[in-house]
mmCIF file of C-alpha atoms in Angstrom:
data_model
loop_
_atom_site.group_PDB
_atom_site.id
_atom_site.type_symbol
_atom_site.label_atom_id
_atom_site.label_comp_id
_atom_site.label_asym_id
_atom_site.label_seq_id
_atom_site.Cartn_x
_atom_site.Cartn_y
_atom_site.Cartn_z
ATOM 1 C CA UNK A 1 -14.474 23.501 2.351
ATOM 2 C CA UNK A 2 -11.543 24.008 4.657
ATOM 3 C CA UNK A 3 -7.959 23.062 5.361
ATOM 4 C CA UNK A 4 -6.517 20.672 7.927
ATOM 5 C CA UNK A 5 -2.928 21.270 6.920
ATOM 6 C CA UNK A 6 -0.191 23.822 7.196
ATOM 7 C CA UNK A 7 1.459 24.264 3.808
ATOM 8 C CA UNK A 8 1.940 26.862 1.105
ATOM 9 C CA UNK A 9 0.217 24.958 -1.720
ATOM 10 C CA UNK A 10 -2.840 23.662 0.071
ATOM 11 C CA UNK A 11 -5.074 21.017 -1.466
ATOM 12 C CA UNK A 12 -8.833 21.663 -1.081
ATOM 13 C CA UNK A 13 -10.413 19.586 1.703
ATOM 14 C CA UNK A 14 -14.085 18.606 1.381
ATOM 15 C CA UNK A 15 -15.373 17.773 4.853
ATOM 16 C CA UNK A 16 -18.758 16.435 3.770
ATOM 17 C CA UNK A 17 -20.426 14.918 0.763
ATOM 18 C CA UNK A 18 -22.950 17.735 0.767
ATOM 19 C CA UNK A 19 -20.177 20.260 0.308
ATOM 20 C CA UNK A 20 -18.716 18.266 -2.561
ATOM 21 C CA UNK A 21 -22.100 17.850 -4.224
ATOM 22 C CA UNK A 22 -22.751 21.602 -3.974
ATOM 23 C CA UNK A 23 -19.363 22.365 -5.502
ATOM 24 C CA UNK A 24 -19.922 20.183 -8.545
ATOM 25 C CA UNK A 25 -23.609 21.012 -8.906
ATOM 26 C CA UNK A 26 -22.720 24.684 -9.208
ATOM 27 C CA UNK A 27 -20.222 23.853 -11.935
ATOM 28 C CA UNK A 28 -22.776 21.723 -13.751
ATOM 29 C CA UNK A 29 -25.452 24.368 -13.484
ATOM 30 C CA UNK A 30 -23.357 26.798 -15.499
ATOM 31 C CA UNK A 31 -24.878 24.889 -18.387
ATOM 32 C CA UNK A 32 -28.146 26.645 -19.304
ATOM 33 C CA UNK A 33 -29.922 23.374 -20.031
ATOM 34 C CA UNK A 34 -29.192 22.062 -16.538
ATOM 35 C CA UNK A 35 -30.005 25.380 -14.893
ATOM 36 C CA UNK A 36 -33.610 24.989 -15.992
ATOM 37 C CA UNK A 37 -33.680 21.660 -14.201
ATOM 38 C CA UNK A 38 -31.905 22.726 -11.056
ATOM 39 C CA UNK A 39 -34.480 21.236 -8.717
ATOM 40 C CA UNK A 40 -34.245 17.859 -10.461
ATOM 41 C CA UNK A 41 -30.437 17.843 -10.439
ATOM 42 C CA UNK A 42 -30.348 18.843 -6.771
ATOM 43 C CA UNK A 43 -32.902 16.238 -5.726
ATOM 44 C CA UNK A 44 -31.286 13.357 -7.628
ATOM 45 C CA UNK A 45 -27.781 14.096 -6.321
ATOM 46 C CA UNK A 46 -29.021 14.546 -2.770
ATOM 47 C CA UNK A 47 -30.893 11.232 -2.942
ATOM 48 C CA UNK A 48 -27.734 9.439 -4.053
ATOM 49 C CA UNK A 49 -25.708 11.166 -1.345
ATOM 50 C CA UNK A 50 -28.275 10.316 1.321
ATOM 51 C CA UNK A 51 -28.263 6.617 0.391
ATOM 52 C CA UNK A 52 -24.458 6.464 0.498
ATOM 53 C CA UNK A 53 -24.229 8.315 3.799
ATOM 54 C CA UNK A 54 -26.893 6.115 5.393
ATOM 55 C CA UNK A 55 -24.805 3.077 4.427
ATOM 56 C CA UNK A 56 -21.791 4.381 6.355
ATOM 57 C CA UNK A 57 -23.890 5.768 9.225
ATOM 58 C CA UNK A 58 -25.276 2.265 9.734
ATOM 59 C CA UNK A 59 -21.727 0.944 9.994
ATOM 60 C CA UNK A 60 -20.809 3.574 12.582
ATOM 61 C CA UNK A 61 -23.997 3.020 14.633
ATOM 62 C CA UNK A 62 -23.297 -0.734 14.706
ATOM 63 C CA UNK A 63 -19.930 -0.102 16.338
ATOM 64 C CA UNK A 64 -17.796 0.072 13.208
ATOM 65 C CA UNK A 65 -15.643 3.164 12.742
ATOM 66 C CA UNK A 66 -15.626 5.045 9.456
ATOM 67 C CA UNK A 67 -13.486 2.839 7.219
ATOM 68 C CA UNK A 68 -11.047 5.491 5.986
ATOM 69 C CA UNK A 69 -10.524 8.969 7.442
ATOM 70 C CA UNK A 70 -9.387 10.685 4.196
ATOM 71 C CA UNK A 71 -9.032 10.163 0.456
ATOM 72 C CA UNK A 72 -7.489 12.219 -2.331
ATOM 73 C CA UNK A 73 -8.749 12.165 -5.913
ATOM 74 C CA UNK A 74 -7.299 14.120 -8.811
ATOM 75 C CA UNK A 75 -10.661 13.627 -10.546
ATOM 76 C CA UNK A 76 -12.303 15.622 -7.747
ATOM 77 C CA UNK A 77 -9.266 17.845 -7.314
ATOM 78 C CA UNK A 78 -9.120 17.653 -3.539
ATOM 79 C CA UNK A 79 -9.138 15.690 -0.295
ATOM 80 C CA UNK A 80 -12.404 14.027 0.727
ATOM 81 C CA UNK A 81 -13.317 13.313 4.354
ATOM 82 C CA UNK A 82 -16.804 11.870 3.783
ATOM 83 C CA UNK A 83 -16.536 8.073 3.207
ATOM 84 C CA UNK A 84 -19.743 8.153 1.155
ATOM 85 C CA UNK A 85 -17.950 10.195 -1.506
ATOM 86 C CA UNK A 86 -14.757 8.137 -1.668
ATOM 87 C CA UNK A 87 -15.432 6.671 -5.104
ATOM 88 C CA UNK A 88 -13.706 6.048 -8.440
ATOM 89 C CA UNK A 89 -15.197 6.420 -11.925
ATOM 90 C CA UNK A 90 -16.222 3.059 -13.390
ATOM 91 C CA UNK A 91 -14.613 3.978 -16.709
ATOM 92 C CA UNK A 92 -11.210 4.453 -15.080
ATOM 93 C CA UNK A 93 -8.957 1.977 -16.877
ATOM 94 C CA UNK A 94 -7.472 0.879 -13.559
ATOM 95 C CA UNK A 95 -10.934 -0.400 -12.613
ATOM 96 C CA UNK A 96 -11.909 -2.348 -15.718
ATOM 97 C CA UNK A 97 -8.534 -3.030 -17.401
ATOM 98 C CA UNK A 98 -6.084 -3.160 -14.508
ATOM 99 C CA UNK A 99 -3.959 -0.376 -16.016
ATOM 100 C CA UNK A 100 -2.693 1.093 -12.773
ATOM 101 C CA UNK A 101 0.099 0.951 -10.206
ATOM 102 C CA UNK A 102 0.152 1.564 -6.478
ATOM 103 C CA UNK A 103 2.346 1.828 -3.418
ATOM 104 C CA UNK A 104 2.106 2.452 0.287
ATOM 105 C CA UNK A 105 3.792 4.002 3.336
ATOM 106 C CA UNK A 106 3.276 3.474 7.047
ATOM 107 C CA UNK A 107 2.129 6.090 9.561
ATOM 108 C CA UNK A 108 3.640 5.706 13.025
ATOM 109 C CA UNK A 109 3.484 8.263 15.841
ATOM 110 C CA UNK A 110 2.337 10.966 13.427
ATOM 111 C CA UNK A 111 5.162 10.422 10.929
ATOM 112 C CA UNK A 112 5.238 8.890 7.460
ATOM 113 C CA UNK A 113 7.947 6.232 7.264
ATOM 114 C CA UNK A 114 10.066 5.792 4.126
ATOM 115 C CA UNK A 115 7.622 7.725 1.960
ATOM 116 C CA UNK A 116 10.384 8.867 -0.392
ATOM 117 C CA UNK A 117 11.659 5.329 -1.006
ATOM 118 C CA UNK A 118 8.137 4.110 -1.700
ATOM 119 C CA UNK A 119 7.381 7.095 -3.911
ATOM 120 C CA UNK A 120 10.508 6.448 -5.998
ATOM 121 C CA UNK A 121 9.434 2.827 -6.518
ATOM 122 C CA UNK A 122 5.909 4.041 -7.315
ATOM 123 C CA UNK A 123 7.167 6.209 -10.149
ATOM 124 C CA UNK A 124 9.380 3.394 -11.475
ATOM 125 C CA UNK A 125 6.313 1.163 -11.536
ATOM 126 C CA UNK A 126 4.360 3.863 -13.369
ATOM 127 C CA UNK A 127 7.108 4.174 -15.973
ATOM 128 C CA UNK A 128 7.110 0.388 -16.477
ATOM 129 C CA UNK A 129 3.330 0.499 -16.938
ATOM 130 C CA UNK A 130 3.592 3.466 -19.334
ATOM 131 C CA UNK A 131 1.463 5.676 -17.092
ATOM 132 C CA UNK A 132 2.379 9.352 -16.856
ATOM 133 C CA UNK A 133 1.833 11.306 -13.669
ATOM 134 C CA UNK A 134 -0.578 14.245 -13.683
ATOM 135 C CA UNK A 135 1.769 16.041 -11.253
ATOM 136 C CA UNK A 136 5.509 16.359 -10.578
ATOM 137 C CA UNK A 137 6.959 14.135 -7.871
ATOM 138 C CA UNK A 138 7.112 16.928 -5.294
ATOM 139 C CA UNK A 139 3.420 17.659 -5.834
ATOM 140 C CA UNK A 140 2.512 13.990 -5.386
ATOM 141 C CA UNK A 141 4.506 13.944 -2.163
ATOM 142 C CA UNK A 142 2.867 17.129 -0.923
ATOM 143 C CA UNK A 143 -0.613 15.799 -1.654
ATOM 144 C CA UNK A 144 0.068 12.615 0.318
ATOM 145 C CA UNK A 145 1.431 14.525 3.309
ATOM 146 C CA UNK A 146 -1.551 16.913 3.262
ATOM 147 C CA UNK A 147 -4.016 14.024 2.901
ATOM 148 C CA UNK A 148 -2.484 12.381 5.976
ATOM 149 C CA UNK A 149 -2.664 15.652 7.896
ATOM 150 C CA UNK A 150 -6.323 16.132 6.963
ATOM 151 C CA UNK A 151 -7.144 12.626 8.196
ATOM 152 C CA UNK A 152 -5.806 13.245 11.689
ATOM 153 C CA UNK A 153 -4.550 9.643 11.649
ATOM 154 C CA UNK A 154 -1.346 9.047 13.606
ATOM 155 C CA UNK A 155 -1.002 5.281 13.188
ATOM 156 C CA UNK A 156 -1.897 3.263 10.122
ATOM 157 C CA UNK A 157 -0.884 3.540 6.493
ATOM 158 C CA UNK A 158 -1.493 5.381 3.267
ATOM 159 C CA UNK A 159 -2.016 3.765 -0.115
ATOM 160 C CA UNK A 160 -1.922 5.570 -3.426
ATOM 161 C CA UNK A 161 -2.483 4.791 -7.087
ATOM 162 C CA UNK A 162 -1.668 6.127 -10.536
ATOM 163 C CA UNK A 163 -3.979 5.014 -13.311
ATOM 164 C CA UNK A 164 -4.259 5.760 -17.015
ATOM 165 C CA UNK A 165 -7.447 7.494 -15.961
ATOM 166 C CA UNK A 166 -11.151 7.530 -16.817
ATOM 167 C CA UNK A 167 -12.216 7.804 -20.434
ATOM 168 C CA UNK A 168 -13.987 4.785 -21.909
ATOM 169 C CA UNK A 169 -14.349 1.005 -21.688
ATOM 170 C CA UNK A 170 -11.907 0.077 -24.457
ATOM 171 C CA UNK A 171 -8.661 -1.814 -24.002
ATOM 172 C CA UNK A 172 -6.358 0.965 -25.178
ATOM 173 C CA UNK A 173 -5.890 3.944 -22.901
ATOM 174 C CA UNK A 174 -5.521 6.413 -25.780
ATOM 175 C CA UNK A 175 -9.081 7.589 -25.126
ATOM 176 C CA UNK A 176 -8.235 8.645 -21.561
ATOM 177 C CA UNK A 177 -7.688 12.419 -21.548
ATOM 178 C CA UNK A 178 -5.546 12.428 -18.408
ATOM 179 C CA UNK A 179 -4.012 9.986 -15.918
ATOM 180 C CA UNK A 180 -5.521 9.941 -12.437
ATOM 181 C CA UNK A 181 -3.941 9.963 -8.983
ATOM 182 C CA UNK A 182 -5.741 8.621 -5.921
ATOM 183 C CA UNK A 183 -4.749 8.159 -2.303
ATOM 184 C CA UNK A 184 -6.382 6.945 0.888
ATOM 185 C CA UNK A 185 -5.525 6.877 4.595
ATOM 186 C CA UNK A 186 -6.122 3.586 6.406
ATOM 187 C CA UNK A 187 -6.227 3.844 10.188
ATOM 188 C CA UNK A 188 -4.867 0.738 11.933
ATOM 189 C CA UNK A 189 -3.333 0.064 15.332
ATOM 190 C CA UNK A 190 -0.469 -2.207 14.294
ATOM 191 C CA UNK A 191 2.344 -3.343 16.553
ATOM 192 C CA UNK A 192 5.698 -5.037 16.113
ATOM 193 C CA UNK A 193 5.251 -8.754 15.330
ATOM 194 C CA UNK A 194 6.937 -11.083 17.817
ATOM 195 C CA UNK A 195 4.931 -14.306 17.442
ATOM 196 C CA UNK A 196 5.745 -16.946 14.846
ATOM 197 C CA UNK A 197 3.499 -18.096 11.995
ATOM 198 C CA UNK A 198 3.234 -20.979 9.527
ATOM 199 C CA UNK A 199 3.854 -20.641 5.785
ATOM 200 C CA UNK A 200 3.106 -22.982 2.895
ATOM 201 C CA UNK A 201 4.396 -23.387 -0.642
ATOM 202 C CA UNK A 202 1.697 -22.354 -3.105
ATOM 203 C CA UNK A 203 0.886 -24.005 -6.416
ATOM 204 C CA UNK A 204 -0.530 -20.743 -7.779
ATOM 205 C CA UNK A 205 1.836 -19.625 -10.576
ATOM 206 C CA UNK A 206 3.932 -16.578 -9.772
ATOM 207 C CA UNK A 207 4.017 -13.519 -12.008
ATOM 208 C CA UNK A 208 6.534 -13.272 -14.854
ATOM 209 C CA UNK A 209 9.505 -11.046 -13.889
ATOM 210 C CA UNK A 210 8.356 -8.118 -16.055
ATOM 211 C CA UNK A 211 5.198 -7.826 -13.943
ATOM 212 C CA UNK A 212 6.593 -9.071 -10.627
ATOM 213 C CA UNK A 213 9.070 -6.176 -10.384
ATOM 214 C CA UNK A 214 6.298 -3.627 -11.011
ATOM 215 C CA UNK A 215 3.869 -2.951 -8.149
ATOM 216 C CA UNK A 216 0.728 -3.016 -10.267
ATOM 217 C CA UNK A 217 -2.933 -3.547 -9.413
ATOM 218 C CA UNK A 218 -3.109 -6.951 -11.133
ATOM 219 C CA UNK A 219 -3.054 -8.898 -7.864
ATOM 220 C CA UNK A 220 -5.125 -11.957 -8.764
ATOM 221 C CA UNK A 221 -2.153 -14.365 -8.364
ATOM 222 C CA UNK A 222 -1.376 -12.736 -4.993
ATOM 223 C CA UNK A 223 -4.984 -13.023 -3.834
ATOM 224 C CA UNK A 224 -5.308 -16.664 -4.908
ATOM 225 C CA UNK A 225 -2.006 -17.599 -3.271
ATOM 226 C CA UNK A 226 -2.937 -16.137 0.110
ATOM 227 C CA UNK A 227 -6.404 -17.709 -0.099
ATOM 228 C CA UNK A 228 -4.626 -21.001 -0.757
ATOM 229 C CA UNK A 229 -2.534 -20.454 2.394
ATOM 230 C CA UNK A 230 -5.553 -19.537 4.502
ATOM 231 C CA UNK A 231 -7.429 -22.608 3.275
ATOM 232 C CA UNK A 232 -4.514 -24.686 4.571
ATOM 233 C CA UNK A 233 -4.352 -22.971 7.961
ATOM 234 C CA UNK A 234 -1.265 -20.865 7.240
ATOM 235 C CA UNK A 235 -0.614 -17.132 7.489
ATOM 236 C CA UNK A 236 0.670 -16.742 3.923
ATOM 237 C CA UNK A 237 2.321 -18.606 1.087
ATOM 238 C CA UNK A 238 5.769 -18.674 -0.480
ATOM 239 C CA UNK A 239 6.404 -18.660 -4.206
ATOM 240 C CA UNK A 240 9.116 -20.919 -5.650
ATOM 241 C CA UNK A 241 10.318 -20.216 -9.205
ATOM 242 C CA UNK A 242 10.697 -22.705 -12.057
ATOM 243 C CA UNK A 243 14.341 -23.329 -11.077
ATOM 244 C CA UNK A 244 13.398 -24.349 -7.549
ATOM 245 C CA UNK A 245 14.621 -21.133 -5.944
ATOM 246 C CA UNK A 246 12.684 -19.294 -3.243
ATOM 247 C CA UNK A 247 11.134 -16.095 -4.631
ATOM 248 C CA UNK A 248 8.773 -14.103 -2.370
ATOM 249 C CA UNK A 249 5.437 -14.076 -0.568
ATOM 250 C CA UNK A 250 2.183 -12.662 -1.951
ATOM 251 C CA UNK A 251 2.748 -9.203 -0.420
ATOM 252 C CA UNK A 252 6.085 -9.585 1.387
ATOM 253 C CA UNK A 253 9.700 -10.555 0.897
ATOM 254 C CA UNK A 254 11.234 -13.592 2.584
ATOM 255 C CA UNK A 255 14.416 -13.567 4.689
ATOM 256 C CA UNK A 256 16.563 -16.393 6.072
ATOM 257 C CA UNK A 257 19.337 -16.859 8.600
ATOM 258 C CA UNK A 258 21.492 -19.670 7.228
ATOM 259 C CA UNK A 259 23.316 -22.288 9.357
ATOM 260 C CA UNK A 260 26.421 -20.092 8.890
ATOM 261 C CA UNK A 261 24.463 -17.184 10.443
ATOM 262 C CA UNK A 262 24.275 -15.251 7.181
ATOM 263 C CA UNK A 263 21.234 -13.053 6.617
ATOM 264 C CA UNK A 264 20.060 -13.984 3.124
ATOM 265 C CA UNK A 265 17.301 -12.386 1.049
ATOM 266 C CA UNK A 266 16.657 -13.658 -2.505
ATOM 267 C CA UNK A 267 17.855 -11.261 -5.243
ATOM 268 C CA UNK A 268 15.328 -8.701 -6.481
ATOM 269 C CA UNK A 269 15.942 -9.319 -10.188
ATOM 270 C CA UNK A 270 12.691 -11.311 -10.676
ATOM 271 C CA UNK A 271 10.646 -10.183 -7.674
ATOM 272 C CA UNK A 272 9.507 -6.908 -6.153
ATOM 273 C CA UNK A 273 12.259 -4.951 -4.425
ATOM 274 C CA UNK A 274 10.649 -4.432 -1.039
ATOM 275 C CA UNK A 275 11.441 -1.112 0.592
ATOM 276 C CA UNK A 276 11.381 -2.675 4.067
ATOM 277 C CA UNK A 277 13.569 -5.548 2.862
ATOM 278 C CA UNK A 278 16.098 -3.079 1.452
ATOM 279 C CA UNK A 279 16.038 -1.157 4.722
ATOM 280 C CA UNK A 280 16.688 -4.425 6.592
ATOM 281 C CA UNK A 281 19.698 -5.056 4.365
ATOM 282 C CA UNK A 282 20.993 -1.561 5.193
ATOM 283 C CA UNK A 283 20.560 -1.989 8.965
ATOM 284 C CA UNK A 284 21.670 -5.617 9.308
ATOM 285 C CA UNK A 285 25.438 -4.869 9.229
ATOM 286 C CA UNK A 286 24.974 -3.584 12.786
ATOM 287 C CA UNK A 287 24.387 -7.204 13.804
ATOM 288 C CA UNK A 288 27.472 -8.259 11.842
ATOM 289 C CA UNK A 289 29.502 -5.689 13.756
ATOM 290 C CA UNK A 290 28.046 -7.063 16.996
ATOM 291 C CA UNK A 291 29.112 -10.597 16.052
ATOM 292 C CA UNK A 292 25.535 -11.915 15.820
ATOM 293 C CA UNK A 293 25.550 -12.341 12.026
ATOM 294 C CA UNK A 294 28.494 -13.280 9.819
ATOM 295 C CA UNK A 295 27.329 -11.641 6.569
ATOM 296 C CA UNK A 296 24.441 -9.936 4.765
ATOM 297 C CA UNK A 297 23.656 -11.504 1.377
ATOM 298 C CA UNK A 298 21.292 -10.361 -1.384
ATOM 299 C CA UNK A 299 23.013 -11.687 -4.507
ATOM 300 C CA UNK A 300 22.627 -15.425 -4.039
ATOM 301 C CA UNK A 301 19.636 -17.664 -4.763
ATOM 302 C CA UNK A 302 18.492 -20.219 -2.225
ATOM 303 C CA UNK A 303 16.771 -23.521 -2.975
ATOM 304 C CA UNK A 304 13.770 -24.754 -1.034
ATOM 305 C CA UNK A 305 15.798 -27.515 0.631
ATOM 306 C CA UNK A 306 18.486 -25.046 1.703
ATOM 307 C CA UNK A 307 15.851 -22.594 2.922
ATOM 308 C CA UNK A 308 14.095 -25.193 5.033
ATOM 309 C CA UNK A 309 17.400 -25.986 6.748
ATOM 310 C CA UNK A 310 17.732 -22.348 7.846
ATOM 311 C CA UNK A 311 18.134 -21.451 11.484
ATOM 312 C CA UNK A 312 15.466 -18.767 11.147
ATOM 313 C CA UNK A 313 13.033 -17.467 8.512
ATOM 314 C CA UNK A 314 10.680 -14.488 8.292
ATOM 315 C CA UNK A 315 8.321 -12.509 6.115
ATOM 316 C CA UNK A 316 9.469 -8.891 5.681
ATOM 317 C CA UNK A 317 7.086 -6.076 4.768
ATOM 318 C CA UNK A 318 5.930 -2.574 5.630
ATOM 319 C CA UNK A 319 3.233 -3.404 8.170
ATOM 320 C CA UNK A 320 5.122 -6.149 10.013
ATOM 321 C CA UNK A 321 8.063 -5.187 9.669
ATOM 322 C CA UNK A 322 9.469 -8.683 10.415
ATOM 323 C CA UNK A 323 7.175 -11.677 10.953
ATOM 324 C CA UNK A 324 9.037 -14.837 12.066
ATOM 325 C CA UNK A 325 8.098 -18.092 10.320
ATOM 326 C CA UNK A 326 8.437 -21.135 12.577
ATOM 327 C CA UNK A 327 7.067 -23.757 10.181
ATOM 328 C CA UNK A 328 7.112 -24.065 6.395
ATOM 329 C CA UNK A 329 4.795 -26.709 4.980
ATOM 330 C CA UNK A 330 5.273 -29.671 7.348
ATOM 331 C CA UNK A 331 8.808 -28.782 8.422
ATOM 332 C CA UNK A 332 9.833 -26.712 11.431
ATOM 333 C CA UNK A 333 12.330 -23.909 10.830
ATOM 334 C CA UNK A 334 15.224 -24.275 13.257
ATOM 335 C CA UNK A 335 13.802 -25.518 16.549
ATOM 336 C CA UNK A 336 10.285 -24.448 15.605
ATOM 337 C CA UNK A 337 10.419 -21.364 17.831
ATOM 338 C CA UNK A 338 10.907 -17.660 17.143
ATOM 339 C CA UNK A 339 14.647 -17.078 16.929
ATOM 340 C CA UNK A 340 16.705 -14.271 18.485
ATOM 341 C CA UNK A 341 18.225 -12.996 15.220
ATOM 342 C CA UNK A 342 14.915 -12.246 13.482
ATOM 343 C CA UNK A 343 13.746 -10.534 16.660
ATOM 344 C CA UNK A 344 16.956 -8.482 16.701
ATOM 345 C CA UNK A 345 16.372 -7.493 13.057
ATOM 346 C CA UNK A 346 12.776 -6.645 13.895
ATOM 347 C CA UNK A 347 13.955 -4.440 16.766
ATOM 348 C CA UNK A 348 16.337 -2.597 14.416
ATOM 349 C CA UNK A 349 13.560 -1.898 11.913
ATOM 350 C CA UNK A 350 10.993 -0.947 14.556
ATOM 351 C CA UNK A 351 13.409 1.511 16.156
ATOM 352 C CA UNK A 352 14.147 2.917 12.699
ATOM 353 C CA UNK A 353 10.412 3.399 12.147
ATOM 354 C CA UNK A 354 10.080 5.248 15.452
ATOM 355 C CA UNK A 355 13.211 7.408 15.413
ATOM 356 C CA UNK A 356 15.196 6.838 12.210
ATOM 357 C CA UNK A 357 16.126 9.365 9.511
ATOM 358 C CA UNK A 358 13.441 8.329 6.971
ATOM 359 C CA UNK A 359 10.492 9.781 8.877
ATOM 360 C CA UNK A 360 8.421 12.749 7.689
ATOM 361 C CA UNK A 361 6.548 14.574 10.473
ATOM 362 C CA UNK A 362 2.969 15.194 9.348
ATOM 363 C CA UNK A 363 1.865 18.854 9.766
ATOM 364 C CA UNK A 364 -1.453 18.199 11.522
ATOM 365 C CA UNK A 365 -3.601 21.203 12.351
ATOM 366 C CA UNK A 366 -3.520 22.260 15.988
ATOM 367 C CA UNK A 367 -7.166 21.171 16.437
ATOM 368 C CA UNK A 368 -6.450 17.619 15.166
ATOM 369 C CA UNK A 369 -6.484 14.985 17.889
#
């Protein structure tokens, strides 16, 4: 067990599954009954570990990198670097009842972007789902920064979850002794999006507002809607509400440049308030000042017909940050080409990700590449 971070309150880092198994076997063997069967306990746990590690070694030997460089689990009580040990208990209510929330943050050039904004939304989602946190906010933040440092990853993302925790297989979470917190680092070489894509209107029903505004793990509608889009040769789908107003995409917000050169994003009252979308709204007045846009609007609904008459349209989300849409269903947006205003907004967000004020430098160890 070691440390890959530089901080006062360091989280334990388990570099290998063997180290983790030894740690928990020693705790288990404090029980006299198990001590008498030490050889059996050791052999069974090592067999399980060996099978799991062989699975991931096969992936690496076939040219696939280890899927995730680091994970945190409050159940384990530390950061795990061995992919074979990155597991969740089956009786965690997030697994079998969907009682959990999650959020994300991007890693770019060794910095976490907008972690605080995402963490605030994360805790609002947890409150909506009636899930307490096992740690104060500052501790959650510190764990995520240390997990990223331990991973050595300098470009990608982190994802993290709060669940009502493991306990039983009942519907109620009252049998769960403690909520659980998990996190994982996902290495990915993403770049700014500058090519246009096609979107389609999905027939998959959207979530009711109470659930749409909470970033929870119940993503079946989202999954089915993007599968619907992929089946139809599109990048992603767009939800339209019962009143005929544009809502959002399955994992992104939607933005428009109207014929009057207004930047318009649908209100967040019935959809998820995207952190990247809100950052776009904060940066866009620079284009108003430059005379490229006439206004920035987030308090007005837009119908499908109005939206399809837009000059430009884009998906907006953390990993994009702006993805121009050049065709919606069978209709071209504008002239059917990527427009200059969405590219200008993309440039503003990308520059903010690389040098803006909402970046947290990750305290990697000196030996980390």
